[in-house]
XYZ file of C-alpha atoms in Angstrom:
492
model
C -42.287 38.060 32.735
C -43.230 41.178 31.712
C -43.046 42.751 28.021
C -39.330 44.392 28.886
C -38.156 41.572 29.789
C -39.218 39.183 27.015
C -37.828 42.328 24.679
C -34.446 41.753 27.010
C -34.387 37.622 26.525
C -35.374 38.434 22.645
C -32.554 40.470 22.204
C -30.064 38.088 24.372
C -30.880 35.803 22.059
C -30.274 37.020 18.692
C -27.223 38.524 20.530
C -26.315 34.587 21.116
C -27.202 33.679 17.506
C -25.635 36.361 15.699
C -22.148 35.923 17.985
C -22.389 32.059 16.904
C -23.533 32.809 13.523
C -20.173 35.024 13.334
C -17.677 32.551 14.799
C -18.865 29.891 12.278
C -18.416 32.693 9.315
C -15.108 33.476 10.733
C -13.646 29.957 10.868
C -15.287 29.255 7.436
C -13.522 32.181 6.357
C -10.433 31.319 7.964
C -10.067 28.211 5.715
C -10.884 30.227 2.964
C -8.366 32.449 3.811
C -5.872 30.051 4.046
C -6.849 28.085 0.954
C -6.367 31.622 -0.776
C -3.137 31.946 0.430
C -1.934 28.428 -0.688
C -3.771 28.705 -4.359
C -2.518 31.993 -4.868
C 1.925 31.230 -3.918
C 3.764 31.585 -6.194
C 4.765 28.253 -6.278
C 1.535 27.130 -7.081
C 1.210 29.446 -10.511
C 1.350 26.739 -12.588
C 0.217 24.158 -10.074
C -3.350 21.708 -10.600
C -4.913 21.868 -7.153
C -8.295 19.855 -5.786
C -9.898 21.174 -2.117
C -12.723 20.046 -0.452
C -13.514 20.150 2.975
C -17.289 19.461 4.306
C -18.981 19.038 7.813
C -19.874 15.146 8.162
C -22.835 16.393 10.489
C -24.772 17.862 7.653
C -22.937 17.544 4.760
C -22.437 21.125 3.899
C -19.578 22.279 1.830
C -17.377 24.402 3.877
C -14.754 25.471 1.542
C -13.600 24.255 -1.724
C -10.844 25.000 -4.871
C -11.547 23.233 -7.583
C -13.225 20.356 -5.904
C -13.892 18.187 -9.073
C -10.807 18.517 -10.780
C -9.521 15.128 -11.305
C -5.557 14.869 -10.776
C -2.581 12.044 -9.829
C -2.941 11.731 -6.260
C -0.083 9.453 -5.285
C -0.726 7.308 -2.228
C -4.038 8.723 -1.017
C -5.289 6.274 -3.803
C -4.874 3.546 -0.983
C -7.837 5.500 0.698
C -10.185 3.395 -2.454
C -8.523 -0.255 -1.814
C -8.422 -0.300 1.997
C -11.880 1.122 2.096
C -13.285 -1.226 -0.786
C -11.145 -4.208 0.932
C -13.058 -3.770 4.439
C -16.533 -3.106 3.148
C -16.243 -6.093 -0.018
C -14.144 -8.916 1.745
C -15.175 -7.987 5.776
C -12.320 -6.412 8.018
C -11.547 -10.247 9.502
C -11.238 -11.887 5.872
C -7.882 -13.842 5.365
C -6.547 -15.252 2.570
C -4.378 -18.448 2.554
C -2.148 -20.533 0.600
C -2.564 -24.230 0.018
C -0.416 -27.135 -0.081
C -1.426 -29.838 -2.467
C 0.124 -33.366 -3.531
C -1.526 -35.028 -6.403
C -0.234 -38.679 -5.734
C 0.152 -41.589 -2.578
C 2.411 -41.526 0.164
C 3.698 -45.180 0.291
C 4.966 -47.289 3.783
C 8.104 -45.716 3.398
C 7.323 -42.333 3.051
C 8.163 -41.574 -0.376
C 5.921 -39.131 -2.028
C 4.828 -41.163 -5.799
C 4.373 -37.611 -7.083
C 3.901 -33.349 -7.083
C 4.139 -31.312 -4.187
C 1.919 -27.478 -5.029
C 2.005 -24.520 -3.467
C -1.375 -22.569 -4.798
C -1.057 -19.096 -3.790
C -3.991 -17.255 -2.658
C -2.214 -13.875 -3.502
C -1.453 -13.471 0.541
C 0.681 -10.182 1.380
C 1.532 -10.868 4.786
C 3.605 -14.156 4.049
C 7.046 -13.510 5.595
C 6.390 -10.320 5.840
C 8.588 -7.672 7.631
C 5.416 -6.009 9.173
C 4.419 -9.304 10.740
C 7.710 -11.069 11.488
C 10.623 -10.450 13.960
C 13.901 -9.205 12.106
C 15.495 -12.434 11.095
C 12.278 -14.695 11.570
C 10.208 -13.617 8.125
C 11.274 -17.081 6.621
C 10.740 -19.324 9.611
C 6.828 -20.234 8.151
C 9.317 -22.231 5.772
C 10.101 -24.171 8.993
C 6.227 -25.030 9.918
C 5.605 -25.796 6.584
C 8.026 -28.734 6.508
C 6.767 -29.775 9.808
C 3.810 -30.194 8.817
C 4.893 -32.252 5.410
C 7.426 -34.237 7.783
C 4.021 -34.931 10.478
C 2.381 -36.387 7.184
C 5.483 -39.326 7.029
C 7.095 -37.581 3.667
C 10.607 -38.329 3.867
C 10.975 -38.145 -0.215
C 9.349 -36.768 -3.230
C 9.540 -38.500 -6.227
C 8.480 -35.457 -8.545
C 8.669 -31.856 -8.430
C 7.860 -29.103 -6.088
C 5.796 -26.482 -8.267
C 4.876 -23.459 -7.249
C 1.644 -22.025 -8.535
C 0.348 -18.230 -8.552
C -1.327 -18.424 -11.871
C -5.092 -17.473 -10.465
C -3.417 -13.426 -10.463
C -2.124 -13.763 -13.660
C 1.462 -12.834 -14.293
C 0.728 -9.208 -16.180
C 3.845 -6.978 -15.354
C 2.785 -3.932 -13.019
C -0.551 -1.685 -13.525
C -0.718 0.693 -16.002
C 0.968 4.259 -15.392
C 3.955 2.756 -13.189
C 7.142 4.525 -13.400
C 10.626 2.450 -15.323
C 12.592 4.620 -12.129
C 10.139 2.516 -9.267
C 9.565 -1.264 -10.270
C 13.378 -2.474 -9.583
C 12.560 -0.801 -6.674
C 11.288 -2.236 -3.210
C 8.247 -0.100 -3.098
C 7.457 -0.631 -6.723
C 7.379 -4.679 -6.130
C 3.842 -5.970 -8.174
C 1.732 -8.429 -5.601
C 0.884 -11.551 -7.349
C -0.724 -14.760 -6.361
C 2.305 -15.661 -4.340
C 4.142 -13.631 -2.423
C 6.611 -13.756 0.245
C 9.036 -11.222 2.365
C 7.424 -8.479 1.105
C 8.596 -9.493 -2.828
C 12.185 -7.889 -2.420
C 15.604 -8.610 -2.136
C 18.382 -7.199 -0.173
C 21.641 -6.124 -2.170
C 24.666 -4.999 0.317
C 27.242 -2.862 -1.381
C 30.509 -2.139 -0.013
C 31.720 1.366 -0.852
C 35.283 2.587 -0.727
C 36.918 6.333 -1.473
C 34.712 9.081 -2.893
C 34.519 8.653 -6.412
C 34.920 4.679 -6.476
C 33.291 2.080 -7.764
C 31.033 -0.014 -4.945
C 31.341 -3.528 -5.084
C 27.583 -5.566 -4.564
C 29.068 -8.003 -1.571
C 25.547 -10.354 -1.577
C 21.790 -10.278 -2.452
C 19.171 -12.086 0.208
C 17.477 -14.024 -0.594
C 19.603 -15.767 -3.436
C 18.661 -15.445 -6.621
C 19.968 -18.053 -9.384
C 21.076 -16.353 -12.073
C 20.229 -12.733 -10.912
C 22.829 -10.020 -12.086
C 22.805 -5.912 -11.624
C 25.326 -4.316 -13.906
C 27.038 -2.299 -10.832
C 27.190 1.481 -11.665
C 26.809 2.666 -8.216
C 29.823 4.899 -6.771
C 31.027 6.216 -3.599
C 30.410 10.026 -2.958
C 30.190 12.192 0.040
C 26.445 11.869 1.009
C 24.557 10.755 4.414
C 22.210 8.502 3.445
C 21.088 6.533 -0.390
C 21.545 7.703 -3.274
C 21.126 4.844 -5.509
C 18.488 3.004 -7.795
C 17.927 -0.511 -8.507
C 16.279 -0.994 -12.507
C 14.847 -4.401 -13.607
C 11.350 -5.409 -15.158
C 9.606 -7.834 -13.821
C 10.894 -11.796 -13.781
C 13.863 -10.239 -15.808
C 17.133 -11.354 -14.047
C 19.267 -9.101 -16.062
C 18.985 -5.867 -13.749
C 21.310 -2.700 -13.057
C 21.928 -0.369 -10.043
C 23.023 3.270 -10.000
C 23.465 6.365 -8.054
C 25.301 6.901 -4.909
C 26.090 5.762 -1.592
C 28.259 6.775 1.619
C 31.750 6.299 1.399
C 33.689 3.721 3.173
C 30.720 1.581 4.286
C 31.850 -2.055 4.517
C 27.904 -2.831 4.019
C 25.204 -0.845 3.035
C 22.004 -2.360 2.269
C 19.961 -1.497 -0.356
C 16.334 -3.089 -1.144
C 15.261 -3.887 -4.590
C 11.797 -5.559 -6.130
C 12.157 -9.614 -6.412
C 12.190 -10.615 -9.744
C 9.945 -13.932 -9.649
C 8.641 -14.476 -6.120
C 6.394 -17.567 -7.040
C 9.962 -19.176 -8.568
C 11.672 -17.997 -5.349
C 8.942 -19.628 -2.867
C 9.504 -22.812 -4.883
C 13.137 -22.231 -4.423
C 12.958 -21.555 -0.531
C 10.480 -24.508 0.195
C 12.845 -26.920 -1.649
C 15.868 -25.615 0.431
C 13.854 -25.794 3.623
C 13.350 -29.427 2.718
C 16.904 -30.372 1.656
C 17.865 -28.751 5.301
C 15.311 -31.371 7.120
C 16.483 -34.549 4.692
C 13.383 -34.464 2.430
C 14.679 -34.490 -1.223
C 12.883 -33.682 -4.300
C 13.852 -36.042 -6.726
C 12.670 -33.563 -10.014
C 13.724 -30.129 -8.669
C 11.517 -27.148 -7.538
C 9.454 -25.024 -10.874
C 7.134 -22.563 -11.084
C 3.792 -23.029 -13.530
C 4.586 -19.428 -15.202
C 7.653 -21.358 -16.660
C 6.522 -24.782 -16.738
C 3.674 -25.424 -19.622
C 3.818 -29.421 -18.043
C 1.659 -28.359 -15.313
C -1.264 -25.983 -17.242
C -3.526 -28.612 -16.727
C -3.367 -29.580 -13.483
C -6.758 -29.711 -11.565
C -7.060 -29.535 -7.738
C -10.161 -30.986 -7.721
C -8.148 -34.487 -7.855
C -5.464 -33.848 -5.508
C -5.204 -34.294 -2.110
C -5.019 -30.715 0.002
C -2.586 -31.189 2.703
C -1.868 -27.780 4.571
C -3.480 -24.036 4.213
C -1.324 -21.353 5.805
C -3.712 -18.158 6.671
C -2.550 -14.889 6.422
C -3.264 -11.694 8.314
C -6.770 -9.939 8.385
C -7.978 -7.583 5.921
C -7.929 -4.787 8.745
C -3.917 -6.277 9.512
C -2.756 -5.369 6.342
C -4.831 -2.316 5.555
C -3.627 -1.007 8.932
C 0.223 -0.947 7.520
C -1.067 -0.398 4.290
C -2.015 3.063 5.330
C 0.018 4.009 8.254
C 3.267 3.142 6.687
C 1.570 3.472 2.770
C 3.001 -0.031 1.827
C 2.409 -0.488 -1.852
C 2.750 -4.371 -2.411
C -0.166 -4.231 0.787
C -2.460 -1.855 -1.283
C -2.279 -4.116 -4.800
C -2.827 -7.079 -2.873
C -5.677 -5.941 -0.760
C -7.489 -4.614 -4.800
C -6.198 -8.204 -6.162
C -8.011 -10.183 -3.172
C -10.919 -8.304 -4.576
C -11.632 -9.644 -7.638
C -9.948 -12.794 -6.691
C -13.230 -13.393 -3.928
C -15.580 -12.449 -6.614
C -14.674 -13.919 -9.796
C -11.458 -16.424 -8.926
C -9.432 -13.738 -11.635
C -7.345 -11.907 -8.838
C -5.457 -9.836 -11.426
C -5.506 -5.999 -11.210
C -7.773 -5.730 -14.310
C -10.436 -7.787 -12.607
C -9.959 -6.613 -9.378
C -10.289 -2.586 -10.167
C -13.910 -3.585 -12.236
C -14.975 -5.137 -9.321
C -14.124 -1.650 -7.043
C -15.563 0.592 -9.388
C -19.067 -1.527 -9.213
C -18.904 -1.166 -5.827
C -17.779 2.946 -6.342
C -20.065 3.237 -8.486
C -23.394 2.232 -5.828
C -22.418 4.518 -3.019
C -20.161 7.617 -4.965
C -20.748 9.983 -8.023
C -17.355 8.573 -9.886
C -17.946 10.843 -12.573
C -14.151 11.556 -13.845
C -12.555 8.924 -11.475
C -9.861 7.286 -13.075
C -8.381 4.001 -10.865
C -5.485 2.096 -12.435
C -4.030 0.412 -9.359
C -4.344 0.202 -5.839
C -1.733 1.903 -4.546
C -1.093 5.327 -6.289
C 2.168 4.547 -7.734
C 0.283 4.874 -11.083
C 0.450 8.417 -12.633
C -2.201 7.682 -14.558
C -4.937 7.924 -11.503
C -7.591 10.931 -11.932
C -9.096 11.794 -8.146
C -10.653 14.837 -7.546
C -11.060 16.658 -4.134
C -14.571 14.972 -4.246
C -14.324 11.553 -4.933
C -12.060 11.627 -1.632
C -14.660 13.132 0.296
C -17.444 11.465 -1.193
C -15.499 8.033 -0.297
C -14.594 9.263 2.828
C -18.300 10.503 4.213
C -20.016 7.013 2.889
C -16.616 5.239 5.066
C -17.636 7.482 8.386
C -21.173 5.710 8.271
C -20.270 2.122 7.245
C -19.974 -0.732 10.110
C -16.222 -0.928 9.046
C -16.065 3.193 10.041
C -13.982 2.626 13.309
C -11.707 -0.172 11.962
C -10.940 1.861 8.899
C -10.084 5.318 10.808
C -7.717 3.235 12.804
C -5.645 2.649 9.844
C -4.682 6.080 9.406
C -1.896 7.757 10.505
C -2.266 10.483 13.140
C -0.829 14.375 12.411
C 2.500 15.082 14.675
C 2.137 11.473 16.129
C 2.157 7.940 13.880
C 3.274 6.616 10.362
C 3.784 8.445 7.237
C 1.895 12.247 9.273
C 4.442 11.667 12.317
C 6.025 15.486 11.553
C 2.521 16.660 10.039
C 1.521 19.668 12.113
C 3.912 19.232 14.652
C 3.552 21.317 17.569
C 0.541 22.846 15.694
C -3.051 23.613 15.872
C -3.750 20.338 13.659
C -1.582 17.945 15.816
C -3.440 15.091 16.805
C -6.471 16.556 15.638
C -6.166 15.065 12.105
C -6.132 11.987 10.842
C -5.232 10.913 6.958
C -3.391 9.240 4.163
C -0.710 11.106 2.526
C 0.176 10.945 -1.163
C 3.665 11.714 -2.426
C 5.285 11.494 -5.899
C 7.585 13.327 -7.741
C 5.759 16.942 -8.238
C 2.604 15.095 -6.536
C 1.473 15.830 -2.967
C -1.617 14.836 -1.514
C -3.489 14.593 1.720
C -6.964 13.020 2.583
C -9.121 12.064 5.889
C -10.539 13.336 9.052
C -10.346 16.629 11.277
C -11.668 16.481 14.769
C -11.646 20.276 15.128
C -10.804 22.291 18.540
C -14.695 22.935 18.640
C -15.914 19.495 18.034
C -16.697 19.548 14.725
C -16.301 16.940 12.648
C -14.966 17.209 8.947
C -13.697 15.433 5.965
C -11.027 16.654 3.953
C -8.784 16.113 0.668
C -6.286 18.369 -0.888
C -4.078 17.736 -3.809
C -1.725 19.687 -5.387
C 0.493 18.596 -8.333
C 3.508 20.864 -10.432
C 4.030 23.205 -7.665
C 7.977 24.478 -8.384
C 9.288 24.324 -4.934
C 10.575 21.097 -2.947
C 8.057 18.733 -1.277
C 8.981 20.245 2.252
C 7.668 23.706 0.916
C 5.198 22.908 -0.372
C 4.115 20.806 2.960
C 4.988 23.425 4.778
C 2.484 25.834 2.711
C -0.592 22.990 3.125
C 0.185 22.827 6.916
C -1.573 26.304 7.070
C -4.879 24.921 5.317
C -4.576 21.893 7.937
C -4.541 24.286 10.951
C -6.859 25.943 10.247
C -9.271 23.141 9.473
C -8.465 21.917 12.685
C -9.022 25.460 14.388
C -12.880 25.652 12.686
């Protein structure tokens, strides 16, 4: 070649490296842009916002707002428990709950003593998300098979049920009074069972009536909601169920469709270790095994604080679903009970203590090894506490370590796809980040939050969190202001 032509290649070159070079500056600055944009709506005057978005290949910062600014991030939280769940307990750990009798079964098949249920703080038990509609309870069924296959025809003492190893603390610090007689604010405890709620149908009659509360499933002895839920003119619920935890004395308000003959409305279950006790004993009643001294639970029963397994006779263990089973609903459809009982199995594994307390010092140990956590404030696993300080970093930090771990694969797979699955099904719909995202989504009252992956148009590959709380418009604005940043992530 001679020296005009090497000149001619030279210059082709830098012509290829500056065009490239320029592309990559333009799609940087196209985020910027758009972050710009967002930060600087008026909606967002008053607003506290976190950004961060860096390329996993080299770890560069590619734009950023306020990256280290610690704020509420709702449900993104569950990003910390599902990741500290798979890379702590293993993506195929299950937990299970035992079945213990601490006396003989004579010739005739009478039981000369206790029949315990020791929970193991399983999530999945009856559960909605692993159960036909109408079959959550039938594991009530095998249990008593498997009593009946042991020649127990009576029991001569109690049935007790026992979640005492997760304490019986009300709900982590920095949960709302408006959530916890709630479904989705239901606490997970050391034994749980169809998903810890109840079902109260209403009948409604003319606007501006009085509903009437026609049943509650499962029944509850002694549970009561002072009724102050009316009729009105709306399309879907209205209403709010209100009730601390084990209290039976509970109330419901708001609104609900008119002229319904039953409307179902889902609250938290007061005492589900009490209510397991309750639903075992029925079970058994239904198949001709009586219990001669009732069904209790040892959060109300002193007589059994010293019992000791050790000296009793283990006669069943009931496995639940796999840590990567529940974490996969636990993101995709952000299920809250799944998310605290995930963190509880935590310290649970380590320490036998699975109570919240325990469980979140055991995460931040394990935070603490592989992210700065400088300003990270964790006070439950689900991000129904408002008193949870993530920044913009910590969720990319988390999420970079996650993309090289062994558990990488099984952990992306729990979260929801943009315009396609779970909680980001109308995320970017019909838009440049469509099924190029992945991510958990965070929503509270004046909280909205998004954190994961971007698989870009060009290849790249990207982590990203955004949080934005106080903005003054509704949560569908202010969505439909983040969708911008999203595309254009996805467009770099």
């Amino acid at each position: 070649m001679n020296l005009d032509g090497m000149k001619t290649m030279q210059n082709y070159i830098l012509f290829l490296f500056f065009l490239v070079l320029n592309i990559n500056i333009e799609a940087q600055n196209s985020i910027q842009q758009a972050l710009s944009n967002f930060v600087k709506d008026p909606v967002n005057r008053s607003a506290a916002i976190s950004f961060q978005v860096i390329n996993l290949e080299n770890g560069k910062e590619i734009a950023a707002y306020q990256p280290n600014l610690a704020i509420t991030s709702a449900s993104t939280t569950k990003l910390f428990s599902t990741a500290a769940a798979f890379e702590l307990l293993g993506a195929q750990h299950r937990p299970s709950t035992r079945i213990y009798i601490d006396g003989k079964i004579n010739e005739d098949g009478i039981l000369k003593g206790n029949l315990f249920i020791r929970g193991g703080g399983d999530v999945s038990l009856g559960s909605k998300y692993f159960s036909d509609q109408g079959t959550e309870l039938d594991f009530l069924t095998s249990w008593v098979d498997s009593l009946k296959k042991l020649g127990i025809k009576f029991i001569e003492g109690s049935l007790i049920a026992d979640g005492s190893e997760f304490g019986y603390s009300g709900v982590p610090d920095g949960w709302d009074w408006n959530d916890i007689g709630n479904y989705y604010g239901a606490p997970a405890r050391g034994l749980n069972f169809y998903d810890n709620l109840v079902k109260v149908n209403f009948k409604t009659f003319s606007p501006g009536s009085k509903s009437a509360i026609v049943s509650v499933y499962p029944e509850v002895p002694g549970l009561h909601y002072k009724n102050n839920v009316y009729a009105a003119s709306v399309s879907g619920d209205n209403s709010y169920l209100y009730g601390a935890p084990f209290s039976l004395d509970r109330s419901a308000e708001g609104k609900l469709p008119a002229n319904q003959s039953s409307f179902e409305v889902k609250g938290s279950m007061p005492d589900p270790e009490f209510q397991l006790a309750l639903e075992l004993f029925k079970a058994l009643a239904k198949a001709g095994i009586q219990v001669e001294d009732g069904y209790k639970g040892v959060r109300t029963n002193s007589t059994f604080s010293n019992r000791d397994y050790t000296k009793m006779t283990l006669v069943m263990e009931h496995f639940g679903k796999t840590v990567e089973e529940v974490a996969y609903w636990t993101n995709l459809k952000s299920v809250n009970l799944f998310a605290e009982g995930l963190l509880n199995q935590i310290g649970f594994h380590f320490t036998g203590d699975g109570r919240t307390t325990s469980s979140l010092t055991q995460i931040e140990k394990f935070l603490q090894k592989n992210i700065d956590t400088k300003g990270l404030v964790l006070q439950d696993g689900s991000g129904l506490s408002r008193s949870n300080a993530i920044s913009a970093t910590h969720f990319t930090s988390l999420l970079t370590y996650m993309s090289k771990s062994t558990n990488a694969e099984a952990f992306k797979r729990t979260l929801p796809i943009a315009g396609v699955s779970g909680t980001l099904r109308n995320l970017c719909k019909g838009q440049a980040g469509e099924g190029k995202i992945i991510a958990k989504s965070g929503t509270i009252n004046g909280v909205k939050s998004y954190a994961g992956y971007v698989e870009s148009s060009t290849g790249k590959k990207l982590a990203f969190a955004i949080t934005v709380n106080n903005f003054t418009c509704s949560s569908t604005q202010i969505v439909d202001r983040m969708e911008k940043v999203l595309n254009a992530m996805a467009q770099y």
